[in-house]
Structures are given as C-alpha cells and as structure tokens.
Amino acid sequence: MLRTAIAGIASVLAISAATLAQDSVQPGEQSSEQSAAPAPALEEMRHRALSLVNDARKQHGLEPLQSGERLDKAAQAHAEDMLARGYYSHVSPDGETVEDRYRDQGGSRWKRVAENIATCKECKMPATLDRVARFHEGWMKSPGHRENILMRGVQNFGFGVAGKDGRVYAVQTFAGPGMPLDLADGEEPVALSTDEQMQRAVQAINRAREREGLDPLEHSAVLSEVAKKLIPENGTGDHLIDRPDDLFALLPGDTGLSWRRLQVMAAACGGCGTQPTAADIRYFADQWTNNPNDRPYVLQSAASHMGFAMQADGEGRKTAVTVLGERRAD
C-alpha cells in the first residue's frame, strides 16, 4: 500500500494519493517454517532497504536518498502499531496518518511525505534480509509503490519492520521538499527571477480578467514592495503574512496618497519544491481566481495595479502574496 501527502494551509489544498490496498507477498512465498538463522539487526535491515531503493533510483538517473532518523522512527512506530493492533492500513484506528507520524517525530509539516507498507502471513521468522528484498521486489512491481520509490523531490528515507507469530509488517517512508504542484508533463522546474515572477503573475491574473471583459492590471513596483514586506522573514510559522492594521503604512513615503484602496491575497504550499517556478505562479493564480473568497478581488473592476512577491524557503514551503490597488485619478 502507498500514501503520499503534501502539507498546505489557507487556500492551498492538502493532497493525498489514493491508498492502494495491495499485499506485497508473491504467490508461493508463504511458509510457516521457522528460521534457525539469527535475526539481522534492525540497522542492518534498514541499510539493506535503503541500498535497494537507491539501486533502483540510480537505474533511473535519480539522486540517491539519505537515511532519515525521523523517518526511521515514524516507519518503525507504524510497523509495530500495525502488528500490535492487528490492522493493515496507512491510517491507524485512531486516524493517524503518515504525515502525523512524521510530525510526531519532529518532521516539518511543509515537507512532501510518502509511505509504502507491506505485510506477509505465515512468513519465516524472524524477518530476514531476504524478506526485506522480497518486500522491495513486490513494491517495485506495483505502479503506485514504484512511483514513491522513484519519486522526484524526496531526499530522505526511513524503514521499519516488525513481526511475530509468522506475521511481518514493513514500512518505507520518504520525505523531501517535493516538486511544484502544477508542473506539466515534461516540464522542468526552472527557477524564475523576481522580474520573471512578477511578469508571469500579472499575465496570469490578467488572463482571468480578460475572460470577464475587464481591463488588465498594470504592474506596480511599489505594491510589489508591500507584498514582499507582508511575507514573514523566517517563514516557518503557520501564519502566511505579517499584516498590519493599516496596509497603507507599508507604502513608502507619501505614496499612500496615490491609492484609494488596497487588497491582499496570500497563499502557501508545502512539499512543492525549492525554487520559484512558472508552475508555482500558475498554481497560485489558479487558487486565487477559483477561490470564492479571492475571486471577487481578482475581478474587481476598479482595481488598476498589482504587486507580487513570492518566497521559497528551500525546504518545501512557498508563500505568495498579491497586492491589488485602486489608484486615485491624477
């Protein structure tokens, strides 16, 4: 079984792939025979699991993963919990998910997290390195599990295994900054300069306005500076922006007299890559133009200018802010 998850807040959706219920045991593998060989240490099995994953990634030109202590602990906790309570699912009887287990171990809510699980009945006991290899083989033959193993945008790997009375549970966990959410097939995530971000954001918003017969917005460097000031410098908390009671106070000098009204739209995503890209601009613009709370601002006929700023923390979180302004007539 597999699960992927992407954290997000505000107008950004949490995205999860459908859980695939599939046992990784192949026909003819089951046996009630007890193994006389000594059980390999957990660290040895983790090393074997990571080696198999990285061999598969190397064959497909992907970067190797590094062992992650938080992911190891999350995987082991889930394997032991499934064994102790006799269930087989990505979601525990208490409703806990892979992202919950990762965060319980101190993992970031802004990472992309994925999980593969497998089990076998009447297995040789204790679990062996050969069993780890058989689980890996089963995962690689399943399209969804294989996708997690060969996923771009993950950097760390964890593995856990628990068994008793011929029943073994194994768990793979993955985490990383992810990839841009609106990345098209064949599109590479190329970083955009600040000017390119602004240009694409204005184009995206104006396409929505054009469809409604509204005048296009002009770019305002002043409003872009306001948008930049609204994004928290550390970017690690749950709040999206540092908004003062008086937005006009963020305008430089006496330029506040030039504006009749200012409106702010903000959004963030997690597990969506490390650099600002064209796919991110499309994603955030779609959020604003389709969100019933933000769409009236986008289609406000009196709006004349817009500013835009975006921050990527390099760990998977991206925050975007648009400031719409109605300029006073000269």
Coordinates of C-alpha atoms in Angstrom, one line a residue:
M1 CA 0.0 0.0 0.0
L2 CA 1.1 3.5 -0.6
R3 CA 0.4 7.0 0.5
T4 CA 1.7 10.4 -0.5
A5 CA 0.8 13.7 1.2
I6 CA 1.5 17.4 0.7
A7 CA 1.0 19.9 3.5
G8 CA -0.6 23.2 2.9
I9 CA -2.7 25.9 4.5
A10 CA -5.0 28.7 3.6
S11 CA -6.2 28.4 0.0
V12 CA -3.8 25.6 -0.7
L13 CA -5.2 22.0 -0.6
A14 CA -3.6 19.1 1.2
I15 CA -3.2 16.5 -1.5
S16 CA -3.1 12.7 -0.9
A17 CA -2.8 10.0 -3.5
A18 CA -5.4 7.3 -3.2
T19 CA -4.4 4.4 -0.9
L20 CA -3.7 1.3 -2.9
A21 CA -4.6 -1.9 -1.0
Q22 CA -2.1 -4.4 -2.1
D23 CA -0.2 -7.1 -0.3
S24 CA 3.4 -7.4 -1.4
V25 CA 3.7 -11.2 -0.8
Q26 CA 4.1 -13.1 -4.1
P27 CA 2.4 -16.5 -4.7
G28 CA 4.4 -19.4 -3.3
E29 CA 6.4 -17.2 -0.8
Q30 CA 4.4 -18.1 2.3
S31 CA 5.8 -20.6 4.7
S32 CA 5.2 -21.4 8.4
E33 CA 8.8 -22.7 8.7
Q34 CA 10.8 -21.0 11.5
S35 CA 14.2 -19.7 10.5
A36 CA 17.1 -21.0 12.6
A37 CA 19.4 -18.2 11.4
P38 CA 19.9 -15.3 13.9
A39 CA 17.8 -12.2 13.2
P40 CA 19.7 -9.4 11.5
A41 CA 19.9 -6.1 13.4
L42 CA 17.3 -3.5 12.6
E43 CA 20.0 -1.2 11.4
E44 CA 21.3 -3.9 9.0
M45 CA 17.8 -4.3 7.5
R46 CA 17.5 -0.5 7.2
H47 CA 20.8 -0.4 5.4
R48 CA 19.6 -3.1 3.0
A49 CA 16.3 -1.4 2.3
L50 CA 18.0 1.9 1.6
S51 CA 20.5 0.2 -0.7
L52 CA 17.8 -1.5 -2.7
V53 CA 15.9 1.8 -3.1
N54 CA 19.0 3.7 -4.2
D55 CA 20.0 1.0 -6.7
A56 CA 16.5 1.4 -8.3
R57 CA 16.8 5.2 -8.3
K58 CA 20.3 5.0 -9.8
Q59 CA 18.9 2.9 -12.7
H60 CA 16.5 5.7 -13.5
G61 CA 19.0 8.6 -13.2
L62 CA 17.7 9.8 -9.8
E63 CA 19.6 11.2 -6.9
P64 CA 20.2 8.7 -4.0
L65 CA 18.3 9.1 -0.8
Q66 CA 19.8 9.6 2.6
S67 CA 18.8 7.8 5.8
G68 CA 16.5 9.9 8.0
E69 CA 16.2 9.3 11.7
R70 CA 12.8 10.8 11.9
L71 CA 11.5 8.7 9.0
D72 CA 13.0 5.6 10.5
K73 CA 11.2 6.2 13.8
A74 CA 7.9 7.0 12.1
A75 CA 8.2 3.9 10.0
Q76 CA 9.1 1.7 12.9
A77 CA 6.3 3.1 15.1
H78 CA 3.8 2.3 12.3
A79 CA 5.1 -1.2 11.7
E80 CA 4.9 -2.0 15.5
D81 CA 1.5 -0.4 15.8
M82 CA 0.0 -2.5 12.9
L83 CA 1.5 -5.6 14.5
A84 CA 0.2 -4.9 18.0
R85 CA -3.3 -3.9 17.0
G86 CA -3.7 -6.2 14.0
Y87 CA -4.6 -3.8 11.2
Y88 CA -3.1 -3.1 7.8
S89 CA -3.5 0.5 6.6
H90 CA -1.8 3.8 6.2
V91 CA -4.4 5.3 8.6
S92 CA -4.3 3.9 12.2
P93 CA -7.5 3.1 14.1
D94 CA -7.1 6.5 15.8
G95 CA -7.0 8.3 12.4
E96 CA -3.2 9.0 12.5
T97 CA -1.6 9.3 9.0
V98 CA 1.9 9.1 7.7
E99 CA 2.2 12.9 7.9
D100 CA 1.1 12.8 11.5
R101 CA 3.6 10.1 12.4
Y102 CA 6.4 12.1 10.7
R103 CA 5.4 15.3 12.5
D104 CA 5.3 13.4 15.8
Q105 CA 9.0 12.7 15.3
G106 CA 9.7 16.3 14.7
G107 CA 9.4 16.4 10.9
S108 CA 8.3 19.5 9.1
R109 CA 4.7 20.0 8.1
W110 CA 6.0 21.6 4.9
K111 CA 7.7 18.5 3.5
R112 CA 6.2 16.1 1.0
V113 CA 5.8 12.8 2.8
A114 CA 5.1 9.4 1.2
E115 CA 4.8 5.9 2.6
N116 CA 4.7 2.3 1.3
I117 CA 3.6 -0.6 3.5
A118 CA 3.6 -4.3 3.0
T119 CA 2.8 -7.5 5.0
C120 CA 3.1 -11.2 4.8
K121 CA 1.4 -14.0 6.6
E122 CA 3.0 -17.3 7.7
C123 CA 6.4 -15.8 7.0
K124 CA 9.7 -17.3 8.1
M125 CA 10.6 -15.8 11.5
P126 CA 12.4 -13.7 12.4
A127 CA 12.4 -11.3 9.4
T128 CA 15.5 -11.6 7.3
L129 CA 17.4 -9.6 4.7
D130 CA 15.9 -11.8 2.1
R131 CA 12.4 -10.8 3.3
V132 CA 13.4 -7.1 3.0
A133 CA 14.5 -7.8 -0.6
R134 CA 11.2 -9.6 -1.3
F135 CA 9.2 -6.7 0.0
H136 CA 11.2 -4.3 -2.2
E137 CA 10.6 -6.5 -5.2
G138 CA 6.9 -6.5 -4.5
W139 CA 6.8 -2.7 -4.2
M140 CA 8.7 -2.3 -7.4
K141 CA 6.2 -4.4 -9.3
S142 CA 3.3 -2.2 -8.1
P143 CA 3.0 1.0 -10.1
G144 CA 1.9 3.2 -7.1
H145 CA 4.6 1.9 -4.7
R146 CA 7.2 2.1 -7.5
E147 CA 6.2 5.7 -8.0
N148 CA 7.1 6.5 -4.4
I149 CA 10.4 4.8 -4.6
L150 CA 11.3 6.7 -7.9
M151 CA 9.7 10.0 -6.8
R152 CA 11.5 13.2 -7.6
G153 CA 11.7 15.8 -4.8
V154 CA 12.3 13.5 -1.9
Q155 CA 15.7 13.4 -0.2
N156 CA 15.4 11.1 2.9
F157 CA 14.3 7.6 3.5
G158 CA 13.1 5.6 6.5
F159 CA 12.4 1.9 7.1
G160 CA 10.7 -0.1 9.8
V161 CA 9.8 -3.8 10.3
A162 CA 8.0 -5.7 13.0
G163 CA 7.0 -9.4 13.1
K164 CA 5.5 -12.0 15.4
D165 CA 3.9 -15.5 15.0
G166 CA 4.6 -15.6 11.3
R167 CA 3.2 -12.1 10.5
V168 CA 5.6 -9.4 9.4
Y169 CA 4.8 -5.7 8.6
A170 CA 7.3 -3.5 6.7
V171 CA 7.1 0.3 6.2
Q172 CA 9.0 2.6 3.9
T173 CA 8.8 6.3 4.4
F174 CA 10.0 9.2 2.2
A175 CA 10.3 12.9 2.7
G176 CA 11.6 15.9 0.9
P177 CA 10.8 19.4 -0.4
G178 CA 8.8 17.9 -3.3
M179 CA 8.2 19.4 -6.8
P180 CA 6.0 22.3 -8.0
L181 CA 2.3 21.3 -7.8
D182 CA 1.3 22.4 -11.2
L183 CA 4.3 21.1 -13.1
A184 CA 3.2 19.8 -16.5
D185 CA 4.3 16.6 -18.1
G186 CA 7.8 17.0 -19.4
E187 CA 8.2 20.5 -17.8
E188 CA 11.4 21.1 -15.7
P189 CA 11.2 23.3 -12.6
V190 CA 13.3 26.2 -13.8
A191 CA 13.9 29.0 -11.3
L192 CA 12.5 32.4 -12.2
S193 CA 14.0 35.7 -11.4
T194 CA 12.0 38.3 -9.3
D195 CA 11.1 40.2 -12.5
E196 CA 10.0 37.0 -14.3
Q197 CA 7.8 36.0 -11.3
M198 CA 6.1 39.4 -11.4
Q199 CA 5.6 39.3 -15.2
R200 CA 4.0 35.8 -15.1
A201 CA 1.8 36.7 -12.2
V202 CA 0.4 39.8 -13.9
Q203 CA -0.2 37.8 -17.1
A204 CA -2.0 35.0 -15.2
I205 CA -4.3 37.4 -13.3
N206 CA -5.0 39.4 -16.4
R207 CA -6.0 36.3 -18.4
A208 CA -8.7 35.7 -15.8
R209 CA -9.8 39.4 -16.0
E210 CA -9.8 39.3 -19.8
R211 CA -12.2 36.4 -19.8
E212 CA -14.6 38.5 -17.8
G213 CA -14.2 41.5 -20.1
L214 CA -12.2 43.6 -17.5
D215 CA -9.3 45.9 -18.1
P216 CA -5.9 44.5 -17.5
L217 CA -3.9 45.4 -14.4
E218 CA -0.6 47.2 -14.5
H219 CA 2.5 46.1 -12.6
S220 CA 3.3 48.4 -9.6
A221 CA 6.8 48.1 -8.2
V222 CA 5.6 49.9 -5.1
L223 CA 2.8 47.3 -4.5
S224 CA 5.4 44.5 -5.0
E225 CA 7.4 46.0 -2.2
V226 CA 4.4 46.0 0.0
A227 CA 3.8 42.3 -0.9
K228 CA 7.4 41.5 0.0
K229 CA 7.0 43.2 3.4
L230 CA 4.0 41.1 4.2
I231 CA 5.8 37.8 3.9
P232 CA 7.4 36.8 7.3
E233 CA 11.1 36.7 7.2
N234 CA 11.6 33.3 8.8
G235 CA 8.6 31.7 7.0
T236 CA 8.4 28.9 9.5
G237 CA 5.1 29.5 11.3
D238 CA 1.6 28.7 10.4
H239 CA 0.6 32.3 9.6
L240 CA 1.0 33.3 5.9
I241 CA 1.6 37.1 6.3
D242 CA 2.5 39.7 8.8
R243 CA -0.4 42.1 8.1
P244 CA -0.5 45.4 10.0
D245 CA -3.8 47.1 10.8
D246 CA -3.0 49.8 8.3
L247 CA -1.7 48.4 4.9
F248 CA -1.1 52.0 3.8
A249 CA 1.6 52.3 6.4
L250 CA 3.7 49.9 4.4
L251 CA 3.8 52.2 1.4
P252 CA 7.0 54.3 1.1
G253 CA 6.9 58.0 1.9
D254 CA 3.8 59.8 0.9
T255 CA 2.8 57.4 -1.9
G256 CA -0.2 56.3 0.2
L257 CA -2.0 59.4 -1.1
S258 CA -1.8 57.9 -4.6
W259 CA -4.0 54.9 -3.7
R260 CA -7.7 54.7 -3.0
R261 CA -7.9 51.0 -1.9
L262 CA -5.5 48.1 -1.3
Q263 CA -6.5 44.4 -1.2
V264 CA -4.3 41.4 -0.3
M265 CA -4.4 37.8 -1.4
A266 CA -2.0 35.2 0.1
A267 CA -1.4 31.5 -0.2
A268 CA 1.2 28.9 0.7
C269 CA 2.0 25.4 -0.3
G270 CA 4.1 22.6 1.2
G271 CA 6.1 19.9 -0.5
C272 CA 6.1 22.0 -3.6
G273 CA 9.8 22.4 -4.4
T274 CA 12.7 24.6 -3.5
Q275 CA 12.6 27.5 -6.1
P276 CA 10.0 29.8 -7.5
T277 CA 8.9 28.5 -10.9
A278 CA 6.4 29.1 -13.6
A279 CA 4.4 26.2 -12.4
D280 CA 4.1 27.8 -9.0
I281 CA 2.8 31.1 -10.5
R282 CA 0.1 29.1 -12.4
Y283 CA -0.8 27.2 -9.2
F284 CA -1.2 30.3 -7.0
A285 CA -3.0 32.2 -9.7
D286 CA -5.5 29.3 -10.1
Q287 CA -6.0 29.3 -6.3
W288 CA -6.9 33.0 -6.3
T289 CA -9.1 33.0 -9.5
N290 CA -11.1 29.9 -8.4
N291 CA -11.3 30.6 -4.7
P292 CA -14.7 32.2 -3.9
N293 CA -13.1 34.4 -1.3
D294 CA -10.3 35.7 -3.5
R295 CA -12.0 35.8 -6.9
P296 CA -14.0 39.0 -6.3
Y297 CA -10.7 40.8 -5.6
V298 CA -9.2 39.4 -8.9
L299 CA -12.3 40.6 -10.8
Q300 CA -12.7 43.9 -9.1
S301 CA -13.4 46.3 -11.9
A302 CA -11.9 49.3 -10.0
A303 CA -8.5 47.6 -9.5
S304 CA -5.9 49.2 -11.7
H305 CA -2.5 47.8 -10.5
M306 CA -1.0 44.8 -8.8
G307 CA 2.2 43.8 -7.0
F308 CA 3.5 40.3 -6.4
A309 CA 6.1 38.7 -4.2
M310 CA 7.0 35.1 -3.5
Q311 CA 9.3 33.3 -1.1
A312 CA 10.7 29.8 -1.2
D313 CA 12.4 28.5 1.9
G314 CA 14.3 25.8 0.1
E315 CA 12.7 23.1 2.3
G316 CA 9.4 22.7 0.5
R317 CA 7.4 25.8 1.7
K318 CA 6.5 28.6 -0.7
T319 CA 4.5 31.7 0.1
A320 CA 3.0 34.0 -2.5
V321 CA 1.3 37.4 -1.9
T322 CA -0.5 39.6 -4.4
V323 CA -1.5 43.2 -3.5
L324 CA -4.2 44.8 -5.7
G325 CA -4.5 48.5 -5.8
E326 CA -7.1 51.1 -7.0
R327 CA -5.1 54.1 -7.9
R328 CA -6.5 57.6 -7.5
A329 CA -7.1 59.7 -10.6
D330 CA -4.4 62.3 -11.1

